[in-house]
Coordinates of C-alpha atoms (C1' of nucleotides) in Angstrom, one line a residue:
Chain A
X644 CA 0.1 0.1 0.2
X645 CA 1.2 3.5 -0.7
X646 CA 3.1 5.0 1.8
X647 CA 2.9 8.8 2.4
X648 CA 5.2 11.1 4.3
X649 CA 4.7 11.6 7.9
X650 CA 3.5 8.0 8.1
X651 CA 5.8 5.8 10.7
X652 CA 6.0 2.3 10.2
X653 CA 5.9 1.6 13.7
X654 CA 2.9 3.2 14.2
X655 CA 3.8 5.2 17.3
X656 CA 2.6 8.5 18.2
X657 CA 4.6 11.2 18.3
X658 CA 4.2 14.9 17.6
X659 CA 4.5 15.7 13.8
X660 CA 7.5 17.8 13.1
X661 CA 7.1 21.1 12.2
X662 CA 6.7 20.7 8.5
X663 CA 3.1 21.3 7.8
X664 CA 0.3 23.5 8.1
X665 CA -1.7 25.4 10.7
X666 CA -1.1 24.3 14.3
X667 CA 1.5 21.6 15.0
X668 CA 2.8 23.3 18.1
X669 CA 1.7 24.8 21.1
X670 CA -0.3 24.0 24.4
X671 CA -3.5 22.6 22.3
X672 CA -1.0 20.1 20.6
X673 CA 0.2 18.8 24.1
X674 CA -3.1 18.8 25.6
X675 CA -4.7 16.7 22.6
X676 CA -1.7 14.2 22.7
X677 CA -2.2 13.9 26.5
X678 CA -6.1 13.3 26.4
X679 CA -6.6 12.0 22.9
X680 CA -5.8 8.5 21.5
X681 CA -4.6 7.5 18.0
X682 CA -6.4 5.3 15.3
X683 CA -5.7 4.1 12.1
X684 CA -7.8 4.6 9.1
X685 CA -7.4 2.8 5.8
X686 CA -7.5 4.7 2.3
X687 CA -11.1 6.1 1.9
X688 CA -12.2 4.8 5.2
X689 CA -14.8 7.1 6.6
X690 CA -13.9 9.1 9.7
X691 CA -17.0 10.6 10.4
X692 CA -20.2 11.3 8.1
X693 CA -22.4 14.0 7.5
X694 CA -25.2 14.7 10.1
X695 CA -23.5 12.3 12.6
X696 CA -23.4 13.6 16.0
X697 CA -19.7 15.4 16.5
X698 CA -18.7 14.0 19.9
X699 CA -15.1 13.7 18.9
X700 CA -12.5 16.1 17.0
X701 CA -9.6 15.1 15.4
X702 CA -5.8 15.9 14.3
X703 CA -4.1 14.1 11.3
X704 CA -0.7 12.6 12.6
X705 CA 0.0 11.0 9.1
X706 CA -1.7 10.6 6.3
X707 CA -4.2 12.9 4.7
X708 CA -7.8 13.6 5.3
X709 CA -10.6 15.1 3.0
X710 CA -13.9 16.9 4.0
X711 CA -16.8 16.7 2.0
X712 CA -20.4 17.5 1.2
X713 CA -22.5 15.7 -1.2
X714 CA -25.8 16.7 -3.2
X715 CA -28.6 14.0 -3.4
X716 CA -27.6 13.6 -7.2
X717 CA -24.0 12.6 -6.1
X718 CA -22.1 16.0 -6.9
X719 CA -19.5 16.3 -4.4
X720 CA -17.6 19.2 -3.1
X721 CA -14.4 18.7 -1.0
X722 CA -14.2 21.6 1.4
X723 CA -10.6 21.2 2.4
X724 CA -7.7 18.8 2.8
X725 CA -6.2 18.2 6.1
X726 CA -2.2 17.4 6.6
X727 CA -0.4 16.1 9.1
X728 CA -0.2 18.5 12.2
X729 CA -3.9 20.0 11.3
X730 CA -7.1 19.5 13.4
X731 CA -10.6 19.2 12.1
X732 CA -14.0 18.3 12.9
X733 CA -14.9 20.7 15.3
X734 CA -18.1 22.3 14.9
X735 CA -20.6 24.5 16.8
X736 CA -23.3 22.3 15.9
X737 CA -23.3 18.8 17.6
X738 CA -23.7 17.2 14.3
X739 CA -21.1 17.4 11.5
X740 CA -21.7 19.7 8.5
X741 CA -19.2 17.5 6.4
X742 CA -18.3 14.0 6.0
X743 CA -14.4 13.2 6.7
X744 CA -12.7 10.2 5.1
X745 CA -9.1 9.2 4.9
X746 CA -7.6 9.9 1.4
X747 CA -4.7 7.3 2.3
X748 CA -3.6 5.1 5.0
X749 CA -3.6 7.4 8.1
X750 CA -3.1 7.8 11.6
X751 CA -5.6 10.1 13.2
X752 CA -5.7 11.5 16.7
X753 CA -9.1 11.2 18.3
X754 CA -10.1 13.3 21.0
X755 CA -13.4 13.5 22.9
X756 CA -15.3 16.9 22.8
X757 CA -16.4 17.1 26.2
X758 CA -13.1 16.4 27.4
X759 CA -11.5 18.8 25.6
X760 CA -14.3 21.2 26.5
X761 CA -13.7 20.5 29.9
X762 CA -9.9 21.6 29.7
X763 CA -10.7 24.4 27.6
X764 CA -13.0 25.9 30.3
X765 CA -10.1 26.2 32.6
X766 CA -7.5 27.5 30.3
X767 CA -8.4 30.5 28.1
X768 CA -5.0 30.2 25.9
X769 CA -6.4 26.7 24.8
X770 CA -9.6 28.2 23.4
X771 CA -7.8 31.0 21.9
X772 CA -5.5 28.7 20.1
X773 CA -8.2 26.9 18.7
X774 CA -10.0 29.9 17.6
X775 CA -6.9 30.9 16.0
X776 CA -6.8 27.7 13.9
X777 CA -10.6 28.2 13.2
X778 CA -9.7 31.7 11.5
X779 CA -7.0 30.2 9.6
X780 CA -9.2 27.8 8.1
X781 CA -11.9 30.4 7.5
X782 CA -9.4 32.3 5.5
X783 CA -8.3 29.4 3.6
X784 CA -12.1 28.6 2.7
X785 CA -12.6 32.4 1.8
X786 CA -9.4 32.2 -0.6
X787 CA -10.8 29.0 -2.2
X788 CA -14.1 30.7 -2.8
X789 CA -12.5 33.1 -4.9
X790 CA -10.8 30.2 -6.9
X791 CA -14.2 28.5 -7.2
X792 CA -16.2 31.6 -8.3
X793 CA -14.0 33.1 -10.3
X794 CA -10.7 31.2 -11.7
X795 CA -10.6 29.2 -14.8
X796 CA -9.3 25.9 -15.2
X797 CA -5.8 26.6 -15.5
X798 CA -5.6 29.1 -12.5
X799 CA -7.6 26.6 -10.3
X800 CA -4.9 23.8 -11.5
X801 CA -2.2 26.3 -11.0
X802 CA -3.0 27.5 -7.2
X803 CA -3.8 23.9 -6.3
X804 CA -0.5 22.5 -7.2
X805 CA 1.3 25.8 -5.5
X806 CA -0.9 25.2 -2.5
X807 CA 0.1 21.7 -2.3
X808 CA 3.7 22.2 -2.8
X809 CA 3.6 25.2 0.1
X810 CA 2.0 22.7 2.3
X811 CA 4.0 19.5 2.0
X812 CA 7.0 20.0 0.3
X813 CA 9.9 22.2 0.2
X814 CA 11.6 21.0 -2.8
X815 CA 10.9 21.3 -6.4
X816 CA 8.4 18.7 -6.7
X817 CA 5.3 17.3 -5.0
X818 CA 3.7 13.8 -4.3
X819 CA 0.1 14.6 -4.4
X820 CA -2.0 12.0 -2.0
X821 CA -5.1 12.5 -3.6
X822 CA -6.7 10.8 -6.7
X823 CA -7.6 13.0 -9.8
X824 CA -11.5 12.8 -8.7
X825 CA -10.4 14.4 -5.4
X826 CA -8.6 17.2 -6.9
X827 CA -11.6 17.6 -9.3
X828 CA -14.2 18.0 -6.7
X829 CA -11.9 20.2 -4.5
X830 CA -11.5 22.5 -7.5
X831 CA -15.0 22.5 -9.0
X832 CA -13.9 20.7 -12.0
X833 CA -14.5 17.3 -13.6
X834 CA -11.8 14.6 -13.7
X835 CA -11.2 15.0 -17.4
X836 CA -10.7 18.8 -17.2
X837 CA -8.1 18.5 -14.4
X838 CA -6.2 15.7 -16.4
X839 CA -6.5 17.7 -19.6
X840 CA -5.1 20.9 -17.7
X841 CA -2.2 19.0 -16.2
X842 CA -1.3 17.4 -19.4
X843 CA -1.5 20.9 -21.1
X844 CA 0.7 22.4 -18.3
X845 CA 3.2 19.9 -19.1
X846 CA 3.1 20.4 -22.7
X847 CA 3.8 24.3 -22.1
X848 CA 6.8 23.4 -19.9
X849 CA 5.5 24.5 -16.8
X850 CA 5.4 21.2 -15.0
X851 CA 6.5 17.5 -15.4
X852 CA 4.7 14.7 -14.5
X853 CA 6.9 11.6 -14.2
X854 CA 4.0 9.7 -12.4
X855 CA 0.5 10.7 -12.4
X856 CA 0.5 11.7 -8.8
X857 CA 4.2 13.2 -8.7
X858 CA 4.5 16.8 -10.2
X859 CA 7.6 18.6 -10.8
X860 CA 7.9 22.4 -11.2
X861 CA 9.7 23.3 -14.2
X862 CA 8.4 27.6 -14.3
X863 CA 7.1 28.2 -10.9
X864 CA 7.2 32.1 -12.0
X865 CA 4.6 31.4 -14.7
X866 CA 2.2 29.2 -12.2
X867 CA 2.7 32.2 -9.6
X868 CA 1.8 34.5 -12.2
X869 CA -1.4 32.4 -13.0
X870 CA -2.3 32.5 -9.4
X871 CA -2.2 36.2 -9.4
X872 CA -1.7 36.8 -5.9
X873 CA -1.7 40.5 -6.1
X874 CA -4.9 41.9 -5.6
X875 CA -5.7 45.3 -7.1
Chain B
X230 CA -10.2 49.6 -12.6
X231 CA -13.0 49.8 -10.2
X232 CA -13.3 52.8 -8.4
X233 CA -16.3 52.8 -6.6
X234 CA -14.7 53.3 -3.2
X235 CA -16.8 56.0 -2.3
X236 CA -16.2 58.5 0.3
X237 CA -17.5 58.0 4.1
X238 CA -20.7 59.7 4.7
X239 CA -19.6 60.8 7.9
X240 CA -16.2 60.2 9.4
X241 CA -17.1 61.4 13.0
X242 CA -16.5 58.9 15.6
X243 CA -19.6 59.0 17.8
X244 CA -19.5 56.9 20.9
X245 CA -22.5 54.6 20.6
X246 CA -24.7 53.9 23.5
X247 CA -26.3 50.6 24.6
X248 CA -29.0 51.3 22.1
X249 CA -27.0 49.3 19.7
X250 CA -29.0 46.1 20.7
X251 CA -30.0 44.8 17.3
X252 CA -28.6 41.5 17.3
X253 CA -28.2 41.5 20.9
X254 CA -27.2 38.3 22.9
X255 CA -24.3 37.6 24.9
X256 CA -21.6 39.0 27.0
X257 CA -19.8 39.7 23.9
X258 CA -22.4 42.3 22.2
X259 CA -22.4 44.1 25.6
X260 CA -18.7 44.2 25.6
X261 CA -18.7 45.6 22.2
X262 CA -20.7 48.2 22.8
X263 CA -19.1 49.3 25.8
X264 CA -15.5 49.5 24.3
X265 CA -16.4 50.4 20.9
X266 CA -17.9 53.4 18.8
X267 CA -20.2 53.5 16.0
X268 CA -19.5 55.1 12.7
X269 CA -21.8 55.5 9.7
X270 CA -20.9 54.3 6.2
X271 CA -22.5 55.8 3.0
X272 CA -23.5 53.2 0.0
X273 CA -20.2 51.7 -1.5
X274 CA -18.1 53.4 1.4
X275 CA -14.9 51.2 1.7
X276 CA -14.7 50.2 5.6
X277 CA -11.1 48.5 5.2
X278 CA -9.1 47.5 2.2
X279 CA -7.3 44.3 1.5
X280 CA -3.8 44.2 2.9
X281 CA -4.6 47.1 5.2
X282 CA -3.6 46.6 8.9
X283 CA -6.4 45.0 10.9
X284 CA -6.3 46.9 14.0
X285 CA -10.1 47.2 14.7
X286 CA -12.8 44.9 14.0
X287 CA -16.5 45.6 13.2
X288 CA -20.0 44.8 14.0
X289 CA -22.9 45.6 11.7
X290 CA -25.7 48.1 13.8
X291 CA -27.8 48.6 10.5
X292 CA -27.4 48.1 7.0
X293 CA -25.2 45.7 5.3
X294 CA -21.6 45.2 4.5
X295 CA -20.0 42.9 1.6
X296 CA -16.4 41.5 1.9
X297 CA -14.6 40.7 -1.3
X298 CA -11.3 39.9 -2.8
X299 CA -10.2 41.0 -6.2
X300 CA -8.1 39.5 -8.7
X301 CA -5.7 41.9 -10.9
X302 CA -8.0 41.9 -13.7
X303 CA -10.8 43.1 -11.6
X304 CA -12.7 39.7 -11.2
X305 CA -14.3 40.1 -7.6
X306 CA -15.6 37.6 -5.4
X307 CA -17.7 38.4 -2.4
X308 CA -16.8 36.3 0.4
X309 CA -19.9 36.9 2.5
X310 CA -22.4 39.5 3.3
X311 CA -22.9 40.8 7.0
X312 CA -26.3 41.9 8.0
X313 CA -27.1 43.7 11.4
X314 CA -26.0 42.0 14.6
X315 CA -23.1 40.2 12.9
X316 CA -19.7 41.0 13.4
X317 CA -16.7 41.0 10.8
X318 CA -13.2 42.0 10.2
X319 CA -11.3 39.7 12.7
X320 CA -8.2 38.2 11.3
X321 CA -5.5 36.2 12.9
X322 CA -3.1 38.0 10.6
X323 CA -2.5 41.5 11.1
X324 CA -3.7 42.5 8.0
X325 CA -7.1 42.2 6.3
X326 CA -7.3 39.1 3.7
X327 CA -10.4 40.8 2.4
X328 CA -11.9 44.1 1.8
X329 CA -15.0 45.3 3.3
X330 CA -17.7 47.9 1.9
X331 CA -20.6 49.5 2.8
X332 CA -23.7 48.0 0.7
X333 CA -26.4 50.8 1.6
X334 CA -25.8 53.6 4.3
X335 CA -25.0 51.5 7.4
X336 CA -24.1 52.0 11.0
X337 CA -20.9 50.0 12.2
X338 CA -19.6 49.5 15.5
X339 CA -15.9 49.8 15.5
X340 CA -13.7 48.2 18.0
X341 CA -10.2 48.3 18.7
X342 CA -8.5 44.8 18.2
X343 CA -6.1 45.4 21.2
X344 CA -8.5 46.7 23.4
X345 CA -10.7 43.8 23.0
X346 CA -8.0 41.5 23.0
X347 CA -7.3 42.5 26.6
X348 CA -10.6 42.0 27.6
X349 CA -10.5 38.6 26.4
X350 CA -7.6 37.4 28.1
X351 CA -9.7 37.9 31.5
X352 CA -12.7 36.3 30.4
X353 CA -12.6 33.0 28.7
X354 CA -16.5 33.2 27.8
X355 CA -15.9 36.0 25.5
X356 CA -13.4 34.0 23.3
X357 CA -15.7 31.0 23.4
X358 CA -18.3 33.2 21.9
X359 CA -16.1 34.8 19.4
X360 CA -15.1 31.7 18.2
X361 CA -18.4 30.1 18.1
X362 CA -19.4 32.9 15.6
X363 CA -16.0 32.6 13.5
X364 CA -17.1 28.7 13.3
X365 CA -20.7 29.7 12.1
X366 CA -18.9 31.8 9.7
X367 CA -16.5 29.0 8.5
X368 CA -19.8 26.6 8.1
X369 CA -21.4 29.3 5.9
X370 CA -18.1 29.6 3.9
X371 CA -17.8 25.9 3.5
X372 CA -21.5 25.5 2.3
X373 CA -21.0 28.3 0.1
X374 CA -18.0 26.6 -1.5
X375 CA -20.6 23.7 -2.4
X376 CA -22.8 26.3 -4.0
X377 CA -19.6 27.8 -6.0
X378 CA -18.3 24.6 -6.7
X379 CA -21.2 22.3 -8.0
X380 CA -24.4 23.9 -8.5
X381 CA -25.8 25.8 -11.7
X382 CA -27.2 29.2 -11.8
X383 CA -30.6 28.2 -11.0
X384 CA -29.5 26.5 -7.7
X385 CA -27.3 29.1 -6.7
X386 CA -30.0 31.8 -7.2
X387 CA -32.4 29.7 -5.3
X388 CA -29.9 29.1 -2.5
X389 CA -29.3 32.9 -2.5
X390 CA -32.9 33.9 -2.2
X391 CA -33.5 31.4 0.5
X392 CA -30.5 32.5 2.6
X393 CA -31.6 35.9 2.3
X394 CA -35.0 35.3 3.3
X395 CA -33.9 33.4 6.2
X396 CA -31.5 36.1 7.4
X397 CA -33.5 39.0 6.8
X398 CA -37.4 38.6 6.7
X399 CA -39.9 36.0 8.2
X400 CA -42.3 36.7 5.6
X401 CA -43.1 35.8 2.4
X402 CA -40.9 38.3 0.7
X403 CA -37.3 39.7 0.9
X404 CA -36.1 43.1 0.0
X405 CA -32.5 42.9 -1.2
X406 CA -30.1 45.5 -0.1
X407 CA -27.6 44.6 -2.7
X408 CA -27.3 45.4 -6.2
X409 CA -27.6 42.4 -9.3
X410 CA -23.6 42.9 -9.6
X411 CA -23.0 42.0 -5.8
X412 CA -25.4 39.0 -6.2
X413 CA -23.5 37.9 -9.5
X414 CA -20.2 38.1 -7.4
X415 CA -21.2 36.6 -4.6
X416 CA -22.6 33.8 -6.5
X417 CA -19.7 33.5 -9.2
X418 CA -21.9 34.3 -11.9
X419 CA -22.3 37.1 -14.4
X420 CA -25.0 40.0 -13.8
X421 CA -26.7 38.8 -16.9
X422 CA -26.9 35.4 -15.8
X423 CA -28.4 36.6 -12.5
X424 CA -30.9 38.8 -14.2
X425 CA -32.3 35.9 -16.7
X426 CA -32.1 33.4 -14.1
X427 CA -34.5 35.5 -11.8
X428 CA -37.0 36.4 -14.9
X429 CA -37.0 32.7 -15.6
X430 CA -37.8 31.7 -12.1
X431 CA -40.4 34.4 -12.4
X432 CA -41.8 33.1 -15.7
X433 CA -42.1 29.5 -14.1
X434 CA -44.2 31.1 -11.2
X435 CA -41.8 30.1 -8.2
X436 CA -41.2 33.7 -7.4
X437 CA -42.4 37.3 -8.3
X438 CA -40.3 40.5 -9.0
X439 CA -42.5 43.6 -8.2
X440 CA -39.4 45.7 -7.9
X441 CA -35.9 44.7 -9.1
X442 CA -35.0 44.3 -5.5
X443 CA -38.0 42.6 -4.2
X444 CA -38.6 39.6 -4.2
X445 CA -42.0 37.6 -3.4
X446 CA -41.8 33.9 -2.9
X447 CA -44.7 32.2 -5.0
X448 CA -43.8 28.4 -4.6
X449 CA -41.3 28.3 -1.8
X450 CA -41.4 24.4 -2.0
X451 CA -39.9 24.3 -5.4
X452 CA -37.0 26.5 -4.3
X453 CA -36.3 24.4 -1.4
X454 CA -36.2 21.2 -3.7
X455 CA -33.6 23.3 -6.0
X456 CA -31.7 24.1 -3.0
X457 CA -31.4 20.4 -2.4
X458 CA -30.7 20.7 1.5
X459 CA -31.1 16.8 1.9
X460 CA -27.4 15.1 1.4
X461 CA -27.2 11.7 0.5
Chain C
dC286 C1' -2.9 -13.2 -18.8
dG287 C1' -6.9 -11.3 -17.8
dT288 C1' -9.5 -7.9 -14.5
dG289 C1' -10.2 -3.7 -12.4
dC290 C1' -9.2 0.9 -11.3
dG291 C1' -7.4 5.4 -12.0
dT292 C1' -6.1 8.2 -15.7
dT293 C1' -5.7 9.9 -20.3
dT294 C1' -7.4 11.3 -24.8
dG295 C1' -11.1 12.4 -28.4
dA296 C1' -15.4 14.3 -30.2
dG297 C1' -19.3 16.6 -29.8
dT298 C1' -22.9 19.4 -26.4
dG299 C1' -24.2 23.0 -23.7
dA300 C1' -24.8 26.3 -19.8
dA301 C1' -23.2 30.4 -19.1
dT302 C1' -20.4 33.9 -20.6
dT303 C1' -19.3 38.1 -23.9
dC304 C1' -20.9 41.4 -26.7
dA305 C1' -24.1 44.6 -27.9
dA306 C1' -28.4 47.3 -27.6
dC307 C1' -32.3 48.5 -25.1
dG308 C1' -35.7 49.9 -21.3
dG309 C1' -36.9 52.0 -17.1
dC310 C1' -36.1 55.4 -13.0
dT311 C1' -34.3 59.2 -10.9
dG312 C1' -32.4 63.8 -10.3
dT313 C1' -30.9 67.7 -12.5
dG314 C1' -31.2 71.6 -15.0
dG315 C1' -32.9 74.8 -19.2
Chain D
dC1083 C1' -42.5 70.8 -17.2
dC1084 C1' -40.0 68.4 -20.4
dA1085 C1' -35.0 66.9 -21.9
dC1086 C1' -31.5 64.5 -20.6
dA1087 C1' -27.5 61.9 -18.5
dG1088 C1' -26.3 58.4 -15.8
dC1089 C1' -27.4 54.2 -13.5
dC1090 C1' -29.0 49.7 -13.2
dG1091 C1' -31.3 46.2 -15.0
dT1092 C1' -33.4 43.3 -18.9
dT1093 C1' -33.0 41.2 -23.2
dG1094 C1' -31.0 39.2 -27.7
dA1095 C1' -27.3 36.7 -30.5
dA1096 C1' -23.0 34.8 -30.8
dT1097 C1' -19.2 32.8 -28.5
dT1098 C1' -16.3 29.8 -25.5
dC1099 C1' -15.0 27.2 -22.1
dA1100 C1' -15.7 23.3 -19.4
dC1101 C1' -18.7 19.1 -19.6
dT1102 C1' -20.7 15.0 -21.1
dC1103 C1' -20.2 10.8 -23.4
dA1104 C1' -17.4 7.2 -25.2
dA1105 C1' -13.1 4.8 -25.7
dA1106 C1' -8.4 3.4 -24.6
dC1107 C1' -4.4 3.2 -22.1
dG1108 C1' -1.1 1.8 -18.4
dC1109 C1' -0.2 -0.3 -14.3
dA1110 C1' -1.1 -3.5 -10.3
dC1111 C1' -2.8 -7.6 -8.6
dG1112 C1' -4.8 -12.1 -8.4

DNA sequence: CGTGCGTTTGAGTGAATTCAACGGCTGTGG
DNA sequence: CCACAGCCGTTGAATTCACTCAAACGCACG
């Protein structure tokens, strides 16, 4: 089975190194590890479902997670990918608004909500830290809305590749943990459009695709340009 | 380039007494009113700009606010509308990721961030309350991503009308505060598509449009159906 | 050596966009 | 009071970008 960066062969729970994302460190990190337990989920295993009670929340130790919403006819939108070090599944409501699945074999730290909330009552810093992380996710979501509402296929793919590169690699290439279908559902495109656009970017010399899930950056400046970045 | 950043109707900062209680529940509401001041903004006046320092945050007392992001070529995405009682402008970062403008003449309660944060340090409940509101906005954003990524024009318009009805009316009709352009930029459509789709919904007897910004619901069940709601 | 899944490629279609013109309301000034 | 300008919104025609439908490819695995 495919192994993903951050996954450990021995299955031991360790704080994930500083590499990725919103909140690896801090008091919450320590707290969660002391009051949570670690579970393994196989590829495509459901971690929780839409409308299920939100009694727990979660932190990715290794692997990768997607959260998604479905329309009744099967159309799917992936709201976010979560990578090692990131928390997910906390909601105001007592039922989940999303479902969450493991993208590849993953270790997930599971924390009982009520246990956590008791701790939080006593320590303002904990709440502040969680709030900060929630805000980060909100900002990401709002950024993603600009992409979904206003960008064309090329711009979406460029933004996606750069996001993934920033979040899980510091070299000139990325190994994507997710399928083309996941990418499509994240970017609001079809699988065919994702594939065609990637092929086109390769033809144009902006990237190379030595294996379908491995992307090598050949002209990052051009990708940055597509990504706009600079608002008026 | 868009230059409808209008002038502020009245730049004067007036202390705002406890009368502000429009959406008034919770300790935060009281706190904000005691440490903030109320300002008036005219139609299309900029409240803050993208990349400006986020030294303040805000609460709508009356009127309506949009937050938006621009691409360099002028494409705009409205991330959210804020109606009376709602807070906005709080960010993790110390610069705003969005710009905010008044949609119509509006009264906005302005609170210095640092002042608020000092208060928050002492009172865990305040942080929790703000966090809860942040989560609500995150959930709305994630819902909106499903719309932007996966819904067609009719479904977007239906969802929009129902959202607005739920948020600012409890009768069988709504008075929309925003222009067609704002609606288009919120839904990721063009102004023409918004107009055509509304006309079509009227022809089909689902709504009536006695004035361009007044929408009367004639068949809410049909609109609900378009809005899906029920996930698989 | 098939079988199955994920991915790529091709051809044709269609929903929303672009471009363009028109209609209606409001406020202003002759 | 009417003429006119400036918005805002609607409608029409043509275009386009991404979608749908369809087939083939390549790789892993039994």
